[in-house]
Amino acid sequence: MNKEEILQADEDGMFTITLSVNGELGQMIVSRNESLVEALRHYGWKGTKKGCDTGDCGSCTVLLNDKPVLGCMMPAVAANGGNITTIEGLGTVRNPHPIQEAFVEAGAVQCGYCIPGMILSTKALLDRNPEPTEAEIRKALDGNLCRCTGYVTQVQAVNIAARKMKALKKKQEKTAAKEAEKAARRVSRKAAKKNK
Amino acid sequence: MSEIIFKPCSLKEMWEEMPNLPESRKYMAGGTDVVTVENAGFPSAECWIDISDIPELAIVREEKDHVFIGAGVKLNDLETYPFIKKYCPALLAAVHDFASPSLRNMATLGGNAGNASPCADGVCALVSLEATIVLRKGNSERKMPLRDFFTGPKRTKLEKDELIYGFEIPKKENLLGQYFKLGPRAFFGISKVAVALSAALDGNKVKYASVAIASVAPVPLYAAKTSEYLTGKELTEDTILKAADMARGEVSPITDARSEADYRRDMSGILLERALRSLTD
């Protein structure tokens, strides 16, 4: 029996878990009943918002292994060994992610409390479905409640984000193709030199 | 009390290790109910057995006469199987109404049944599909109709250490399914009432019907009389209204934080009417 499969509380009743948050691998010391959102915020990832704490509002949405989950409904210990993405992992104020830019452009942010969750739900949607219909957008965001707006600008934001991400992907593909071409040319030049 | 969490990689490993674990222990699948329940002041167990990494519990497969869904399958993954669409339409309809996309990435049908809430959407749909629940403990296995598994709110026939292994859903050709849920919002809420209907039509005649209703009884309710009444009838307005009245007679709702008894009783009938009408839309 592999002892690593048993997590034992220390004398203070705390558990040590290892997980990656936004690409940073680290350890967290948590109690067994501590939710993932509590633990993340305790360790400084305060972009994740705690709303209802009962699984009703979706503001604590984070990505666990690229899938959206509710931080308040998941014990932190259940995320042991996982890869978490919070809003901080997407972009910064100086260098925002296209989805963040789109939410700003569409004016989809009022008080902003629900937005980190909405943006992460959007990220998960666009990763698996780059061109969603309005119905698909509404379905993907139906677990993120917003009490300021009327869910109109957010749908527009997702559409803008989809276009931005598509354009970005095209640009990246073009750059990659150019790089590959360059590399191929270098190889053939080297081969030509050798043959000489 | 020293708390521990045991996370086995296979059932074999789990059963082997079981005698070495503290006596006070319970299973955790998605974890969505465990913490909520404990934080609400219900007694905790010394050992949590985290079954989320056991591949055998994540099996979905089509057999000769039934479809098998493992207890640990995440609800969002069900949509990816064409035979689930064909043989479990009421379940897919319920999954769409089940909490939110992010919660469906965590929640499992095994957890939904184990938690034994009368309002469980997934369970209500499975009851209408006449699912059999498969329970395991070590090498022994037993099965029973899911509708007989519950003994009261949050209470089941599970014995100590017995594990919900999965569900068998009988295959029926040309099956239609509906799930009509009434909650505080259009999306993302706990139901005041919900009606699951699985049915097959031959022209306008009901060849087969099975009705289950959530949040109106101590357990997810199989509406036996209504189901029996509908089977074999022509689907006329008269049949629909009579079936709705019959459903109102079968439920035994209470008034609680989410809704009132009279409203729930009345809406049980109305949701069934809507579900029946939608069959021929």
PDB file of C-alpha atoms in Angstrom, chain A:
ATOM      1  CA  MET A   1       0.000   0.000   0.000  1.00  0.00           C
ATOM      2  CA  ASN A   2       1.395   3.331  -1.058  1.00  0.00           C
ATOM      3  CA  LYS A   3       1.567   5.540   2.026  1.00  0.00           C
ATOM      4  CA  GLU A   4       1.183   8.659  -0.088  1.00  0.00           C
ATOM      5  CA  GLU A   5      -2.462   7.755  -0.539  1.00  0.00           C
ATOM      6  CA  ILE A   6      -3.157   8.413   3.121  1.00  0.00           C
ATOM      7  CA  LEU A   7      -3.183  12.004   4.265  1.00  0.00           C
ATOM      8  CA  GLN A   8      -2.922  12.302   8.012  1.00  0.00           C
ATOM      9  CA  ALA A   9      -3.715  15.414  10.011  1.00  0.00           C
ATOM     10  CA  ASP A  10      -0.809  16.853  12.006  1.00  0.00           C
ATOM     11  CA  GLU A  11      -1.135  17.480  15.757  1.00  0.00           C
ATOM     12  CA  ASP A  12      -2.998  20.733  15.088  1.00  0.00           C
ATOM     13  CA  GLY A  13      -5.467  18.871  12.896  1.00  0.00           C
ATOM     14  CA  MET A  14      -4.085  20.389   9.678  1.00  0.00           C
ATOM     15  CA  PHE A  15      -3.297  18.716   6.364  1.00  0.00           C
ATOM     16  CA  THR A  16      -0.435  19.553   4.021  1.00  0.00           C
ATOM     17  CA  ILE A  17      -1.435  19.402   0.362  1.00  0.00           C
ATOM     18  CA  THR A  18       0.603  19.995  -2.771  1.00  0.00           C
ATOM     19  CA  LEU A  19      -0.933  21.684  -5.764  1.00  0.00           C
ATOM     20  CA  SER A  20      -0.076  23.983  -8.612  1.00  0.00           C
ATOM     21  CA  VAL A  21      -1.759  27.390  -8.660  1.00  0.00           C
ATOM     22  CA  ASN A  22      -1.327  29.358 -11.886  1.00  0.00           C
ATOM     23  CA  GLY A  23       1.769  27.333 -12.720  1.00  0.00           C
ATOM     24  CA  GLU A  24       3.391  27.769  -9.288  1.00  0.00           C
ATOM     25  CA  LEU A  25       3.828  24.422  -7.561  1.00  0.00           C
ATOM     26  CA  GLY A  26       3.538  24.775  -3.806  1.00  0.00           C
ATOM     27  CA  GLN A  27       2.169  23.460  -0.554  1.00  0.00           C
ATOM     28  CA  MET A  28      -0.794  24.615   1.451  1.00  0.00           C
ATOM     29  CA  ILE A  29      -1.640  23.791   5.031  1.00  0.00           C
ATOM     30  CA  VAL A  30      -5.386  23.458   5.376  1.00  0.00           C
ATOM     31  CA  SER A  31      -7.991  22.025   7.706  1.00  0.00           C
ATOM     32  CA  ARG A  32     -10.106  19.202   6.322  1.00  0.00           C
ATOM     33  CA  ASN A  33     -13.297  21.232   6.194  1.00  0.00           C
ATOM     34  CA  GLU A  34     -11.611  24.220   4.580  1.00  0.00           C
ATOM     35  CA  SER A  35     -12.973  24.982   1.148  1.00  0.00           C
ATOM     36  CA  LEU A  36     -10.717  25.537  -1.833  1.00  0.00           C
ATOM     37  CA  VAL A  37     -11.773  29.185  -2.082  1.00  0.00           C
ATOM     38  CA  GLU A  38     -10.845  29.812   1.574  1.00  0.00           C
ATOM     39  CA  ALA A  39      -7.460  28.179   1.083  1.00  0.00           C
ATOM     40  CA  LEU A  40      -6.707  30.087  -2.136  1.00  0.00           C
ATOM     41  CA  ARG A  41      -7.606  33.409  -0.574  1.00  0.00           C
ATOM     42  CA  HIS A  42      -5.622  32.584   2.567  1.00  0.00           C
ATOM     43  CA  TYR A  43      -2.568  31.988   0.381  1.00  0.00           C
ATOM     44  CA  GLY A  44      -2.967  35.318  -1.385  1.00  0.00           C
ATOM     45  CA  TRP A  45      -4.992  34.429  -4.496  1.00  0.00           C
ATOM     46  CA  LYS A  46      -7.660  36.960  -3.655  1.00  0.00           C
ATOM     47  CA  GLY A  47      -8.878  37.359  -7.215  1.00  0.00           C
ATOM     48  CA  THR A  48     -11.147  34.403  -6.456  1.00  0.00           C
ATOM     49  CA  LYS A  49     -14.228  35.843  -4.789  1.00  0.00           C
ATOM     50  CA  LYS A  50     -16.271  34.245  -2.060  1.00  0.00           C
ATOM     51  CA  GLY A  51     -19.951  35.034  -2.517  1.00  0.00           C
ATOM     52  CA  CYS A  52     -22.667  32.842  -1.072  1.00  0.00           C
ATOM     53  CA  ASP A  53     -20.402  30.029   0.141  1.00  0.00           C
ATOM     54  CA  THR A  54     -23.234  27.574  -0.530  1.00  0.00           C
ATOM     55  CA  GLY A  55     -22.740  26.753  -4.214  1.00  0.00           C
ATOM     56  CA  ASP A  56     -25.405  29.146  -5.443  1.00  0.00           C
ATOM     57  CA  CYS A  57     -23.655  32.134  -7.022  1.00  0.00           C
ATOM     58  CA  GLY A  58     -20.580  30.925  -8.924  1.00  0.00           C
ATOM     59  CA  SER A  59     -18.305  33.829  -7.973  1.00  0.00           C
ATOM     60  CA  CYS A  60     -15.727  31.383  -6.532  1.00  0.00           C
ATOM     61  CA  THR A  61     -15.388  29.504  -9.857  1.00  0.00           C
ATOM     62  CA  VAL A  62     -11.806  28.405 -10.591  1.00  0.00           C
ATOM     63  CA  LEU A  63     -10.403  25.940 -13.086  1.00  0.00           C
ATOM     64  CA  LEU A  64      -9.217  22.582 -11.745  1.00  0.00           C
ATOM     65  CA  ASN A  65      -7.270  20.738 -14.449  1.00  0.00           C
ATOM     66  CA  ASP A  66      -8.843  23.127 -17.004  1.00  0.00           C
ATOM     67  CA  LYS A  67     -12.429  22.440 -15.927  1.00  0.00           C
ATOM     68  CA  PRO A  68     -14.515  24.965 -13.979  1.00  0.00           C
ATOM     69  CA  VAL A  69     -15.361  23.947 -10.412  1.00  0.00           C
ATOM     70  CA  LEU A  70     -16.880  25.795  -7.471  1.00  0.00           C
ATOM     71  CA  GLY A  71     -14.243  26.722  -4.909  1.00  0.00           C
ATOM     72  CA  CYS A  72     -16.748  26.898  -2.063  1.00  0.00           C
ATOM     73  CA  MET A  73     -18.140  23.410  -2.643  1.00  0.00           C
ATOM     74  CA  MET A  74     -14.811  21.656  -2.931  1.00  0.00           C
ATOM     75  CA  PRO A  75     -12.721  20.750   0.090  1.00  0.00           C
ATOM     76  CA  ALA A  76      -9.191  22.059  -0.529  1.00  0.00           C
ATOM     77  CA  VAL A  77      -7.882  18.575   0.283  1.00  0.00           C
ATOM     78  CA  ALA A  78      -9.819  17.208  -2.710  1.00  0.00           C
ATOM     79  CA  ALA A  79      -7.708  19.452  -4.982  1.00  0.00           C
ATOM     80  CA  ASN A  80      -4.499  17.843  -3.698  1.00  0.00           C
ATOM     81  CA  GLY A  81      -2.197  17.174  -6.673  1.00  0.00           C
ATOM     82  CA  GLY A  82      -4.300  19.265  -9.049  1.00  0.00           C
ATOM     83  CA  ASN A  83      -3.608  22.233 -11.320  1.00  0.00           C
ATOM     84  CA  ILE A  84      -5.609  25.303 -10.378  1.00  0.00           C
ATOM     85  CA  THR A  85      -6.090  28.366 -12.550  1.00  0.00           C
ATOM     86  CA  THR A  86      -7.480  31.474 -10.888  1.00  0.00           C
ATOM     87  CA  ILE A  87      -8.160  34.831 -12.504  1.00  0.00           C
ATOM     88  CA  GLU A  88      -4.578  35.874 -11.654  1.00  0.00           C
ATOM     89  CA  GLY A  89      -3.361  33.070 -13.911  1.00  0.00           C
ATOM     90  CA  LEU A  90      -5.027  34.513 -16.997  1.00  0.00           C
ATOM     91  CA  GLY A  91      -3.551  37.970 -17.334  1.00  0.00           C
ATOM     92  CA  THR A  92      -2.437  41.106 -15.533  1.00  0.00           C
ATOM     93  CA  VAL A  93      -3.585  44.720 -15.698  1.00  0.00           C
ATOM     94  CA  ARG A  94      -0.666  45.534 -18.019  1.00  0.00           C
ATOM     95  CA  ASN A  95      -0.972  42.375 -20.020  1.00  0.00           C
ATOM     96  CA  PRO A  96      -4.607  41.238 -19.961  1.00  0.00           C
ATOM     97  CA  HIS A  97      -5.930  38.042 -21.479  1.00  0.00           C
ATOM     98  CA  PRO A  98      -8.151  38.573 -24.573  1.00  0.00           C
ATOM     99  CA  ILE A  99     -11.188  37.491 -22.525  1.00  0.00           C
ATOM    100  CA  GLN A 100     -10.404  40.162 -19.930  1.00  0.00           C
ATOM    101  CA  GLU A 101     -10.003  42.771 -22.681  1.00  0.00           C
ATOM    102  CA  ALA A 102     -13.314  41.701 -24.169  1.00  0.00           C
ATOM    103  CA  PHE A 103     -15.162  42.095 -20.844  1.00  0.00           C
ATOM    104  CA  VAL A 104     -13.761  45.628 -20.537  1.00  0.00           C
ATOM    105  CA  GLU A 105     -14.599  46.517 -24.146  1.00  0.00           C
ATOM    106  CA  ALA A 106     -18.171  45.271 -23.840  1.00  0.00           C
ATOM    107  CA  GLY A 107     -18.661  47.179 -20.584  1.00  0.00           C
ATOM    108  CA  ALA A 108     -19.651  43.909 -18.955  1.00  0.00           C
ATOM    109  CA  VAL A 109     -18.223  44.841 -15.574  1.00  0.00           C
ATOM    110  CA  GLN A 110     -20.147  46.871 -13.025  1.00  0.00           C
ATOM    111  CA  CYS A 111     -19.345  45.995  -9.424  1.00  0.00           C
ATOM    112  CA  GLY A 112     -17.112  43.234 -10.772  1.00  0.00           C
ATOM    113  CA  TYR A 113     -17.607  40.695  -8.004  1.00  0.00           C
ATOM    114  CA  CYS A 114     -18.915  37.968 -10.323  1.00  0.00           C
ATOM    115  CA  ILE A 115     -16.458  38.687 -13.119  1.00  0.00           C
ATOM    116  CA  PRO A 116     -13.478  36.465 -12.155  1.00  0.00           C
ATOM    117  CA  GLY A 117     -15.847  33.483 -12.083  1.00  0.00           C
ATOM    118  CA  MET A 118     -17.527  34.535 -15.336  1.00  0.00           C
ATOM    119  CA  ILE A 119     -14.191  34.943 -17.093  1.00  0.00           C
ATOM    120  CA  LEU A 120     -12.990  31.511 -15.990  1.00  0.00           C
ATOM    121  CA  SER A 121     -16.264  29.904 -17.091  1.00  0.00           C
ATOM    122  CA  THR A 122     -15.777  31.699 -20.422  1.00  0.00           C
ATOM    123  CA  LYS A 123     -12.195  30.425 -20.688  1.00  0.00           C
ATOM    124  CA  ALA A 124     -13.352  26.825 -20.192  1.00  0.00           C
ATOM    125  CA  LEU A 125     -16.118  27.324 -22.765  1.00  0.00           C
ATOM    126  CA  LEU A 126     -13.894  28.859 -25.457  1.00  0.00           C
ATOM    127  CA  ASP A 127     -11.170  26.248 -24.917  1.00  0.00           C
ATOM    128  CA  ARG A 128     -13.558  23.479 -25.896  1.00  0.00           C
ATOM    129  CA  ASN A 129     -15.853  25.443 -28.205  1.00  0.00           C
ATOM    130  CA  PRO A 130     -14.124  28.415 -29.947  1.00  0.00           C
ATOM    131  CA  GLU A 131     -17.294  29.576 -31.727  1.00  0.00           C
ATOM    132  CA  PRO A 132     -20.210  29.187 -29.315  1.00  0.00           C
ATOM    133  CA  THR A 133     -23.776  30.179 -30.136  1.00  0.00           C
ATOM    134  CA  GLU A 134     -25.655  32.542 -27.835  1.00  0.00           C
ATOM    135  CA  ALA A 135     -27.518  29.579 -26.320  1.00  0.00           C
ATOM    136  CA  GLU A 136     -24.224  27.812 -25.643  1.00  0.00           C
ATOM    137  CA  ILE A 137     -22.794  30.947 -24.037  1.00  0.00           C
ATOM    138  CA  ARG A 138     -25.832  31.343 -21.795  1.00  0.00           C
ATOM    139  CA  LYS A 139     -25.663  27.687 -20.840  1.00  0.00           C
ATOM    140  CA  ALA A 140     -21.959  27.883 -19.989  1.00  0.00           C
ATOM    141  CA  LEU A 141     -22.495  30.967 -17.828  1.00  0.00           C
ATOM    142  CA  ASP A 142     -25.747  29.902 -16.207  1.00  0.00           C
ATOM    143  CA  GLY A 143     -23.954  29.141 -12.939  1.00  0.00           C
ATOM    144  CA  ASN A 144     -22.498  32.634 -12.611  1.00  0.00           C
ATOM    145  CA  LEU A 145     -25.009  34.990 -11.095  1.00  0.00           C
ATOM    146  CA  CYS A 146     -24.663  38.742 -11.640  1.00  0.00           C
ATOM    147  CA  ARG A 147     -26.833  41.136  -9.637  1.00  0.00           C
ATOM    148  CA  CYS A 148     -25.786  44.352 -11.446  1.00  0.00           C
ATOM    149  CA  THR A 149     -26.346  43.703 -15.114  1.00  0.00           C
ATOM    150  CA  GLY A 150     -28.941  41.930 -17.189  1.00  0.00           C
ATOM    151  CA  TYR A 151     -26.675  39.272 -18.672  1.00  0.00           C
ATOM    152  CA  VAL A 152     -26.548  41.113 -22.002  1.00  0.00           C
ATOM    153  CA  THR A 153     -23.113  42.677 -22.042  1.00  0.00           C
ATOM    154  CA  GLN A 154     -21.503  39.491 -20.743  1.00  0.00           C
ATOM    155  CA  VAL A 155     -22.830  37.541 -23.701  1.00  0.00           C
ATOM    156  CA  GLN A 156     -21.474  40.259 -25.982  1.00  0.00           C
ATOM    157  CA  ALA A 157     -18.152  40.053 -24.145  1.00  0.00           C
ATOM    158  CA  VAL A 158     -17.899  36.308 -24.770  1.00  0.00           C
ATOM    159  CA  ASN A 159     -18.589  36.877 -28.473  1.00  0.00           C
ATOM    160  CA  ILE A 160     -15.877  39.539 -28.635  1.00  0.00           C
ATOM    161  CA  ALA A 161     -13.519  37.239 -26.707  1.00  0.00           C
ATOM    162  CA  ALA A 162     -14.195  34.393 -29.137  1.00  0.00           C
ATOM    163  CA  ARG A 163     -13.263  36.643 -32.091  1.00  0.00           C
ATOM    164  CA  LYS A 164     -10.152  37.910 -30.307  1.00  0.00           C
ATOM    165  CA  MET A 165      -8.979  34.439 -29.409  1.00  0.00           C
ATOM    166  CA  LYS A 166      -9.586  33.197 -32.924  1.00  0.00           C
ATOM    167  CA  ALA A 167      -7.562  36.089 -34.363  1.00  0.00           C
ATOM    168  CA  LEU A 168      -4.818  35.477 -31.819  1.00  0.00           C
ATOM    169  CA  LYS A 169      -4.720  31.778 -32.654  1.00  0.00           C
ATOM    170  CA  LYS A 170      -4.442  32.567 -36.384  1.00  0.00           C
ATOM    171  CA  LYS A 171      -1.586  34.992 -35.687  1.00  0.00           C
ATOM    172  CA  GLN A 172       0.175  32.423 -33.529  1.00  0.00           C
ATOM    173  CA  GLU A 173      -0.269  29.748 -36.187  1.00  0.00           C
ATOM    174  CA  LYS A 174       1.139  32.091 -38.816  1.00  0.00           C
ATOM    175  CA  THR A 175       4.168  32.888 -36.642  1.00  0.00           C
ATOM    176  CA  ALA A 176       4.654  29.195 -35.906  1.00  0.00           C
ATOM    177  CA  ALA A 177       4.437  28.344 -39.626  1.00  0.00           C
ATOM    178  CA  LYS A 178       7.001  31.065 -40.428  1.00  0.00           C
ATOM    179  CA  GLU A 179       9.320  29.749 -37.711  1.00  0.00           C
ATOM    180  CA  ALA A 180       8.958  26.215 -39.044  1.00  0.00           C
ATOM    181  CA  GLU A 181       9.726  27.428 -42.560  1.00  0.00           C
ATOM    182  CA  LYS A 182      12.814  29.254 -41.312  1.00  0.00           C
ATOM    183  CA  ALA A 183      13.981  26.156 -39.440  1.00  0.00           C
ATOM    184  CA  ALA A 184      13.420  23.988 -42.515  1.00  0.00           C
ATOM    185  CA  ARG A 185      15.452  26.418 -44.634  1.00  0.00           C
ATOM    186  CA  ARG A 186      18.277  26.353 -42.093  1.00  0.00           C
ATOM    187  CA  VAL A 187      18.300  22.542 -42.186  1.00  0.00           C
ATOM    188  CA  SER A 188      18.370  22.421 -45.977  1.00  0.00           C
ATOM    189  CA  ARG A 189      21.176  25.043 -46.099  1.00  0.00           C
ATOM    190  CA  LYS A 190      23.183  22.942 -43.650  1.00  0.00           C
ATOM    191  CA  ALA A 191      22.524  19.821 -45.724  1.00  0.00           C
ATOM    192  CA  ALA A 192      23.601  21.677 -48.896  1.00  0.00           C
ATOM    193  CA  LYS A 193      26.831  22.799 -47.163  1.00  0.00           C
ATOM    194  CA  LYS A 194      27.561  19.212 -46.069  1.00  0.00           C
ATOM    195  CA  ASN A 195      27.006  17.895 -49.630  1.00  0.00           C
ATOM    196  CA  LYS A 196      29.493  20.434 -50.942  1.00  0.00           C
TER     197      LYS A 196
END
